[in-house]
PDB file of C-alpha atoms and ligand atoms in Angstrom:
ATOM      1  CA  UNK A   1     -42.393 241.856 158.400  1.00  0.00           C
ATOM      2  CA  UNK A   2     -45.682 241.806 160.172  1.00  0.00           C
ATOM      3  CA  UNK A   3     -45.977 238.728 162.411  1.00  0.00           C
ATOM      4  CA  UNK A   4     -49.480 238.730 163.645  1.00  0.00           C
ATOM      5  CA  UNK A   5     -50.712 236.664 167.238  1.00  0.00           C
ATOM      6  CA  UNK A   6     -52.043 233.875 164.765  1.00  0.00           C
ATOM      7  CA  UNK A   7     -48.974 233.489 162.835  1.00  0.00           C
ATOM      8  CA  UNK A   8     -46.722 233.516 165.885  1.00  0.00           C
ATOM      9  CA  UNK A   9     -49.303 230.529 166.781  1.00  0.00           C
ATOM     10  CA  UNK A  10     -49.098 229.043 163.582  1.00  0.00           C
ATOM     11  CA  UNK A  11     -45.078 229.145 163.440  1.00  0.00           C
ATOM     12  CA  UNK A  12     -44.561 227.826 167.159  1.00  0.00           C
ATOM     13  CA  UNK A  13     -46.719 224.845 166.087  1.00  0.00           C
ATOM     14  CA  UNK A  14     -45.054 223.810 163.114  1.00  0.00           C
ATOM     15  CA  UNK A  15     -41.426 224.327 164.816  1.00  0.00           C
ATOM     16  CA  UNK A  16     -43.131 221.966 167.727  1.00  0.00           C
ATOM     17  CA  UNK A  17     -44.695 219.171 164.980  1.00  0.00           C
ATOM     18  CA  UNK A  18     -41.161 219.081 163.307  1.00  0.00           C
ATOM     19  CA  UNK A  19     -39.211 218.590 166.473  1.00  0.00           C
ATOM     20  CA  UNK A  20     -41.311 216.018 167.245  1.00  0.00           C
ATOM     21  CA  UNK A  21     -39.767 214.322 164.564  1.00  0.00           C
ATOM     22  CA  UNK A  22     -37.754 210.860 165.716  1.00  0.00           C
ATOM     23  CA  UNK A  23     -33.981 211.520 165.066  1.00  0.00           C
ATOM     24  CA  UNK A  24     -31.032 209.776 163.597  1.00  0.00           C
ATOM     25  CA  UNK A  25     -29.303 209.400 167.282  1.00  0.00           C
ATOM     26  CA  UNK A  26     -32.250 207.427 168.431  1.00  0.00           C
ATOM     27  CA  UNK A  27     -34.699 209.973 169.860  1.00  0.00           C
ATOM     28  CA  UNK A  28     -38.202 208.655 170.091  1.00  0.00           C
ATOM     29  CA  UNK A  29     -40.949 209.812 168.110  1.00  0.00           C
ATOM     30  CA  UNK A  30     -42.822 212.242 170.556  1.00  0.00           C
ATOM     31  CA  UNK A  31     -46.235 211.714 168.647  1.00  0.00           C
ATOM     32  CA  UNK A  32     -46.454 208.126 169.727  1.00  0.00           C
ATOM     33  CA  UNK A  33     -49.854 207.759 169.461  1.00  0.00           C
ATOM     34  CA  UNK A  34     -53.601 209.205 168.974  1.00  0.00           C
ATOM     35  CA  UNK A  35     -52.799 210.560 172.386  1.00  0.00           C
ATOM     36  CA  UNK A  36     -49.603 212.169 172.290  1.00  0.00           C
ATOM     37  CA  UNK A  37     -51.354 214.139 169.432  1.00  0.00           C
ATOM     38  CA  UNK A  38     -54.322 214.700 171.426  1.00  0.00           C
ATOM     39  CA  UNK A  39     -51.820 216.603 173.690  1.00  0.00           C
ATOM     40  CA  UNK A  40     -50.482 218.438 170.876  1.00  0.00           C
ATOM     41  CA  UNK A  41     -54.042 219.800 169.523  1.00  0.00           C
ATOM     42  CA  UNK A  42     -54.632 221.057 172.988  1.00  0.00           C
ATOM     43  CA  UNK A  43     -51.215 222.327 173.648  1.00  0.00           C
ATOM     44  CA  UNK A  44     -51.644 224.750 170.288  1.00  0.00           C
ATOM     45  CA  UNK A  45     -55.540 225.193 170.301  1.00  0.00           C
ATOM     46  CA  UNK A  46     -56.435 223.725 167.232  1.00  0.00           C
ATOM     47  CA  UNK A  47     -60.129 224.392 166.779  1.00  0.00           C
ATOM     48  CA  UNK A  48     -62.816 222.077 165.415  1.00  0.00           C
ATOM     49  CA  UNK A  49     -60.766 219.312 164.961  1.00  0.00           C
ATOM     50  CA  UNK A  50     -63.353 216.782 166.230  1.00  0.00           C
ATOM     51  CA  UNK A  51     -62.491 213.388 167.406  1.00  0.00           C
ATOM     52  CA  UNK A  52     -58.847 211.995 166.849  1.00  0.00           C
ATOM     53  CA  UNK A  53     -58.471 208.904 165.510  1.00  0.00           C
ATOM     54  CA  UNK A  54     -54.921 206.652 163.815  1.00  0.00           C
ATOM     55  CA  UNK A  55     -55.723 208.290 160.058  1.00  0.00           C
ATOM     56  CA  UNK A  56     -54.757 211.667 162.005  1.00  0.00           C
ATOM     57  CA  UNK A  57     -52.092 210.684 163.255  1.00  0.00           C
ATOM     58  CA  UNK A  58     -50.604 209.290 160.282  1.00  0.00           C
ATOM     59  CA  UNK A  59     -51.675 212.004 158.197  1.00  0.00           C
ATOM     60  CA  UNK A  60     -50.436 214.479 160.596  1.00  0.00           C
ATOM     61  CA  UNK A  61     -46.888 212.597 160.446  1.00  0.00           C
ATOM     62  CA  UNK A  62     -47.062 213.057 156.454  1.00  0.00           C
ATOM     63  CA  UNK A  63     -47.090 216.824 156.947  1.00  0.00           C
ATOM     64  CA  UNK A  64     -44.298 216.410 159.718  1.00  0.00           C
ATOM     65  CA  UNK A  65     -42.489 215.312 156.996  1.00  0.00           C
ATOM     66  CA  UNK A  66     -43.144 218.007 154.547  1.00  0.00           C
ATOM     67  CA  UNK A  67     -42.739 220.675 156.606  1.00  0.00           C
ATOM     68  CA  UNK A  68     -39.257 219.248 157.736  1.00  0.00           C
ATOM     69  CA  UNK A  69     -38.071 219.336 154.129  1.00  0.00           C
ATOM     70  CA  UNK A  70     -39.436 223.048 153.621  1.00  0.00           C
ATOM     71  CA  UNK A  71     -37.464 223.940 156.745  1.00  0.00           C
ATOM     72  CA  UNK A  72     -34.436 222.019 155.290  1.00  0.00           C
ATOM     73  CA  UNK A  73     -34.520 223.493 151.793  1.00  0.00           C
ATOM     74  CA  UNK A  74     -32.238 226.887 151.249  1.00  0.00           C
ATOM     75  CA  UNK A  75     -33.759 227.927 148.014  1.00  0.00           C
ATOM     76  CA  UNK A  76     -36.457 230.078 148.086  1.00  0.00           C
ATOM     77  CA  UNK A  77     -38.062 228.679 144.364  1.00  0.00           C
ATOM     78  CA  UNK A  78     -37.839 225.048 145.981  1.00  0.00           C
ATOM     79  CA  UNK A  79     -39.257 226.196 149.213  1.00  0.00           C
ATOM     80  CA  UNK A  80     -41.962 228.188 147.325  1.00  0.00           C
ATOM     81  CA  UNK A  81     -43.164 224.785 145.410  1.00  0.00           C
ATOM     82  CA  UNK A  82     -42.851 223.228 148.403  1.00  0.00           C
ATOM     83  CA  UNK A  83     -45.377 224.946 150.161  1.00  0.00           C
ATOM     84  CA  UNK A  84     -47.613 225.287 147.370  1.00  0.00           C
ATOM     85  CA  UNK A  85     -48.136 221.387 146.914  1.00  0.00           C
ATOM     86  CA  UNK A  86     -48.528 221.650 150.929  1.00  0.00           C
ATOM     87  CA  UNK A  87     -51.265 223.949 150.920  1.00  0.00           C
ATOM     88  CA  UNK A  88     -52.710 223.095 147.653  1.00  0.00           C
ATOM     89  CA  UNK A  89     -53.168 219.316 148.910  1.00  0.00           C
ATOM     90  CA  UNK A  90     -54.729 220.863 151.667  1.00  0.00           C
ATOM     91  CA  UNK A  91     -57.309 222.856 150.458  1.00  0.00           C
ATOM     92  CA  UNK A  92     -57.871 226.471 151.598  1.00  0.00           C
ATOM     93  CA  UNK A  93     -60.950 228.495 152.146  1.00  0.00           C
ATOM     94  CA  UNK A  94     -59.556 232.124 153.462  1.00  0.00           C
ATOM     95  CA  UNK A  95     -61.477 234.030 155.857  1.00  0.00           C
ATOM     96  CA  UNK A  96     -61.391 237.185 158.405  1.00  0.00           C
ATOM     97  CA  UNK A  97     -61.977 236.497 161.469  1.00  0.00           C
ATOM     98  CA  UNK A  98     -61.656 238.445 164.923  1.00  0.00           C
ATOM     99  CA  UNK A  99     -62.423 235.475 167.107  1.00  0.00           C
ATOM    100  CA  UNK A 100     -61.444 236.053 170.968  1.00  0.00           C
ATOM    101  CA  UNK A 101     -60.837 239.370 170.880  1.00  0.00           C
ATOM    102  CA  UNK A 102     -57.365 239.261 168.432  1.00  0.00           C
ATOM    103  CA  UNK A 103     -57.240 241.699 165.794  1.00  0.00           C
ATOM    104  CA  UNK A 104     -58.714 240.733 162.367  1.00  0.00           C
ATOM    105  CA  UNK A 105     -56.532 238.085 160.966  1.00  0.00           C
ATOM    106  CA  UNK A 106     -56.972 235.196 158.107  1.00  0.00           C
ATOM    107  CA  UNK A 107     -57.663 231.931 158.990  1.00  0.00           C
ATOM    108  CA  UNK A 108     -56.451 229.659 155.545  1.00  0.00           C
ATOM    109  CA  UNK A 109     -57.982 226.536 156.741  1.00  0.00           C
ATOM    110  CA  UNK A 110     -61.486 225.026 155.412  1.00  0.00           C
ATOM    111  CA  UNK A 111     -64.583 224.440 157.538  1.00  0.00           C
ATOM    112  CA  UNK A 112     -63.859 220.644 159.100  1.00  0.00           C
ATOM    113  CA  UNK A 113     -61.113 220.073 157.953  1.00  0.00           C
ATOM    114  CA  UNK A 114     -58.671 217.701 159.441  1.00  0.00           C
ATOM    115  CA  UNK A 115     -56.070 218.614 161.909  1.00  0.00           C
ATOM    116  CA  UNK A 116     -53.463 217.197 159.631  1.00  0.00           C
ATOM    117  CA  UNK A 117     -55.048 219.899 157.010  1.00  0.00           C
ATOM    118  CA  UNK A 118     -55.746 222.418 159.403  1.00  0.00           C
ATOM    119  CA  UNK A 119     -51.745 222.246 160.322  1.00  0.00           C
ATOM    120  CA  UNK A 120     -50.856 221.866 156.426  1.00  0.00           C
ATOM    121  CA  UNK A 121     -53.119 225.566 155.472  1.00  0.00           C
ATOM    122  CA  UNK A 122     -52.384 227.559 158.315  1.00  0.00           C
ATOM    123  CA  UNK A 123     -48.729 226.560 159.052  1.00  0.00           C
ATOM    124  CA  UNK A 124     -48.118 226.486 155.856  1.00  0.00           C
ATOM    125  CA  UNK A 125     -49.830 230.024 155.006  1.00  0.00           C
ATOM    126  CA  UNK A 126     -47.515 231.350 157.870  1.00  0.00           C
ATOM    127  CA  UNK A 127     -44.434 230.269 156.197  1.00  0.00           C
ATOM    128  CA  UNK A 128     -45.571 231.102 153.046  1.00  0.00           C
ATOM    129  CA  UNK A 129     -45.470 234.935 153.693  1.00  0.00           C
ATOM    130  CA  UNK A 130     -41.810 234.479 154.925  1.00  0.00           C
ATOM    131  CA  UNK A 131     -40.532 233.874 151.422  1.00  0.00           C
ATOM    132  CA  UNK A 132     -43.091 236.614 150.176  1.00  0.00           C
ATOM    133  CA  UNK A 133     -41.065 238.853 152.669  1.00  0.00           C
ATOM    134  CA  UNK A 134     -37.781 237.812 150.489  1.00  0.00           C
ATOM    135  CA  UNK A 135     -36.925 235.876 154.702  1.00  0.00           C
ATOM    136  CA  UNK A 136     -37.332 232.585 154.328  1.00  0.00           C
ATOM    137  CA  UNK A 137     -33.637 231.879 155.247  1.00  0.00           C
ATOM    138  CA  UNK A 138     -35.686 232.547 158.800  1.00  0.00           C
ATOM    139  CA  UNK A 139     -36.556 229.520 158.973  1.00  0.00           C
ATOM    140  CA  UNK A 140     -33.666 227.489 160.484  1.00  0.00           C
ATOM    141  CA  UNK A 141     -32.110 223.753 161.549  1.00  0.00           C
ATOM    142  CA  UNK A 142     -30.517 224.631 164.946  1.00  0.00           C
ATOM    143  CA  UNK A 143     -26.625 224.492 164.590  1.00  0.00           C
ATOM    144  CA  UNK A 144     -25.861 222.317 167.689  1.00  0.00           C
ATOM    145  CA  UNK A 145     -24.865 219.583 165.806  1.00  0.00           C
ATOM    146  CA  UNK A 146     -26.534 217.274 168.170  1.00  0.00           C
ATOM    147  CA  UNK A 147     -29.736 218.989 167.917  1.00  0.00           C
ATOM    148  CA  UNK A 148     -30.434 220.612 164.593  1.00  0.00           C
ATOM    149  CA  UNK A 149     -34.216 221.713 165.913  1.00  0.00           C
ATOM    150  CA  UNK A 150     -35.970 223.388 163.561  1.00  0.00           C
ATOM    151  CA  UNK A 151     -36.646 227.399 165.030  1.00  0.00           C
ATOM    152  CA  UNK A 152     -37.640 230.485 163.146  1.00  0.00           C
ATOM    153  CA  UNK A 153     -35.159 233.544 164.097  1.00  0.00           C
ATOM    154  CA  UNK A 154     -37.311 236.319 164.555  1.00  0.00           C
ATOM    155  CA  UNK A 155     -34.123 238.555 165.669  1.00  0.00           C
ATOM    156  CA  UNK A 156     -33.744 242.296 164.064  1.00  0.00           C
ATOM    157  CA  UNK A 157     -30.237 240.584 162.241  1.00  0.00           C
ATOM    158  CA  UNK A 158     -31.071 237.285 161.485  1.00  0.00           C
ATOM    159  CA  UNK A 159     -28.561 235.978 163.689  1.00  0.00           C
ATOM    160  CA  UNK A 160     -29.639 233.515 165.841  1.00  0.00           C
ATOM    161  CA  UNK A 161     -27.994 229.726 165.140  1.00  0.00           C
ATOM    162  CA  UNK A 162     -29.524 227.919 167.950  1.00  0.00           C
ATOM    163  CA  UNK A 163     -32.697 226.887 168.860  1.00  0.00           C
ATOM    164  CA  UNK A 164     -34.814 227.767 172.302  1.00  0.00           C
ATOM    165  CA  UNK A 165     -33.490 224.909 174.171  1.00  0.00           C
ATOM    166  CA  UNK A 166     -31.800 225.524 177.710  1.00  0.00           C
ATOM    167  CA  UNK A 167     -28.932 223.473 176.149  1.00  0.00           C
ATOM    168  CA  UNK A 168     -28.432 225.205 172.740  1.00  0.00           C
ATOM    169  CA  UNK A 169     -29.056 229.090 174.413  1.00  0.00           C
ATOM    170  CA  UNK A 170     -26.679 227.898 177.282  1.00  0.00           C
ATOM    171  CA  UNK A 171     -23.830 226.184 174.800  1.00  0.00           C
ATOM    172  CA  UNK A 172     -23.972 229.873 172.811  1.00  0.00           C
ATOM    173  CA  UNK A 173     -23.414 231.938 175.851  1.00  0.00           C
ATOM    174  CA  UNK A 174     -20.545 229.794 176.683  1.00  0.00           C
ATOM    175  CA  UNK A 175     -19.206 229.999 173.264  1.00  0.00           C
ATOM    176  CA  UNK A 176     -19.746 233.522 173.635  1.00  0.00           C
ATOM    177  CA  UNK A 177     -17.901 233.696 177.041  1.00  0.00           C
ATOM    178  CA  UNK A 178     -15.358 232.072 175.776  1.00  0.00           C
ATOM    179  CA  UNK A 179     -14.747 233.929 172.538  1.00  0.00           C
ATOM    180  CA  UNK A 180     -14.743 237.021 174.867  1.00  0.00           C
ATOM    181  CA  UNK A 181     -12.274 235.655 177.077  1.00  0.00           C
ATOM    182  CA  UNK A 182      -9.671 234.321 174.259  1.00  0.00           C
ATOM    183  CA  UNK A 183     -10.188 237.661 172.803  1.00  0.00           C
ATOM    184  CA  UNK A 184      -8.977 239.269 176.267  1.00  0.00           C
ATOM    185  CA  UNK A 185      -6.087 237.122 176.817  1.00  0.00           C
ATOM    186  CA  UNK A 186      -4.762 237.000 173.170  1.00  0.00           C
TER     187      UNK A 186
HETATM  188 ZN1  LIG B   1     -57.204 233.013 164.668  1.00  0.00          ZN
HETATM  189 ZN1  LIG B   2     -30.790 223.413 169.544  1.00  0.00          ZN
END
């Protein structure tokens, strides 16, 4: 499947909303505040978002939340309603656009709309055409069992369990090494 520069933007910024996502073992929320998601606009390049305030940031923890069940959910007809309340709640105005010298592209989101919206049309677009593609089983919990990041596994085969994390890519080449090594010896 095609994965255009804006949906590779689109995809690592809904992977990096969800895992900011407090956990059962105590980790923090990491979008504490009107700041932390201040950070988290600039980090992705959100455009024409205007001025932050607390409604974002509860509004953009609403879609956390959404998109953390669409990356949960294994069945593509679930997943597909899913995403359609997502976007639909959203609103969508689709338009070509070449900004900054990318190749034409679609942006899904309306004129002013809110980042929390912005996030829900575009992000939501992106993952959209994964279960178009017949791939949304892409779209992945890490299987670290003290992790279980959400990732998308862009590999050829589908294969990859663990997320990006130095932890998780390390723990697999141990695995790996040790697999390896059992197989030698046995
Ligand atoms: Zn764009
Ligand atoms: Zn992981």
């Amino acid at each position: 499947m095609l994965i255009t520069h804006d949906t590779r933007c689109a995809l690592d910024a809904v992977v990096d909303l969800v895992n900011t996502a407090p956990d059962d073992d105590g980790t923090p929320d990491r979008l504490p505040d009107v700041a932390a998601l201040g950070d988290f606009v600039r980090k992705h390049e959100i455009s024409d978002v205007g001025v932050l305030s607390e409604f974002d940031l509860s509004a953009v923890r609403k879609v956390r939340g959404r998109f953390a069940a669409i990356f949960a959910e294994p069945d593509a007809r679930r997943t597909a309603g899913l995403i359609n309340e997502l976007v639909a709640a959203a609103g969508t105005t689709p338009r070509l656009t070449d900004h900054d010298g990318y190749d034409w592209h679609v942006h899904y989101f309306a004129p002013g709309a809110s980042v929390a919206d912005h996030l829900a049309a575009d992000c939501g677009m992106a993952l959209a055409f994964f279960v178009v593609a017949g791939e949304q089983e892409r779209l992945r919990r890490c299987e670290a069992p003290d992790c279980r990041h959400a990732f998308v596994d862009l590999s050829r085969n589908r294969s990859r369990r663990y997320c990006d994390s130095r932890t998780c890519g390390n723990r697999l080449h141990v695995a790996a090494y040790r697999a390896r090594r059992k197989e030698a010896a046995g």
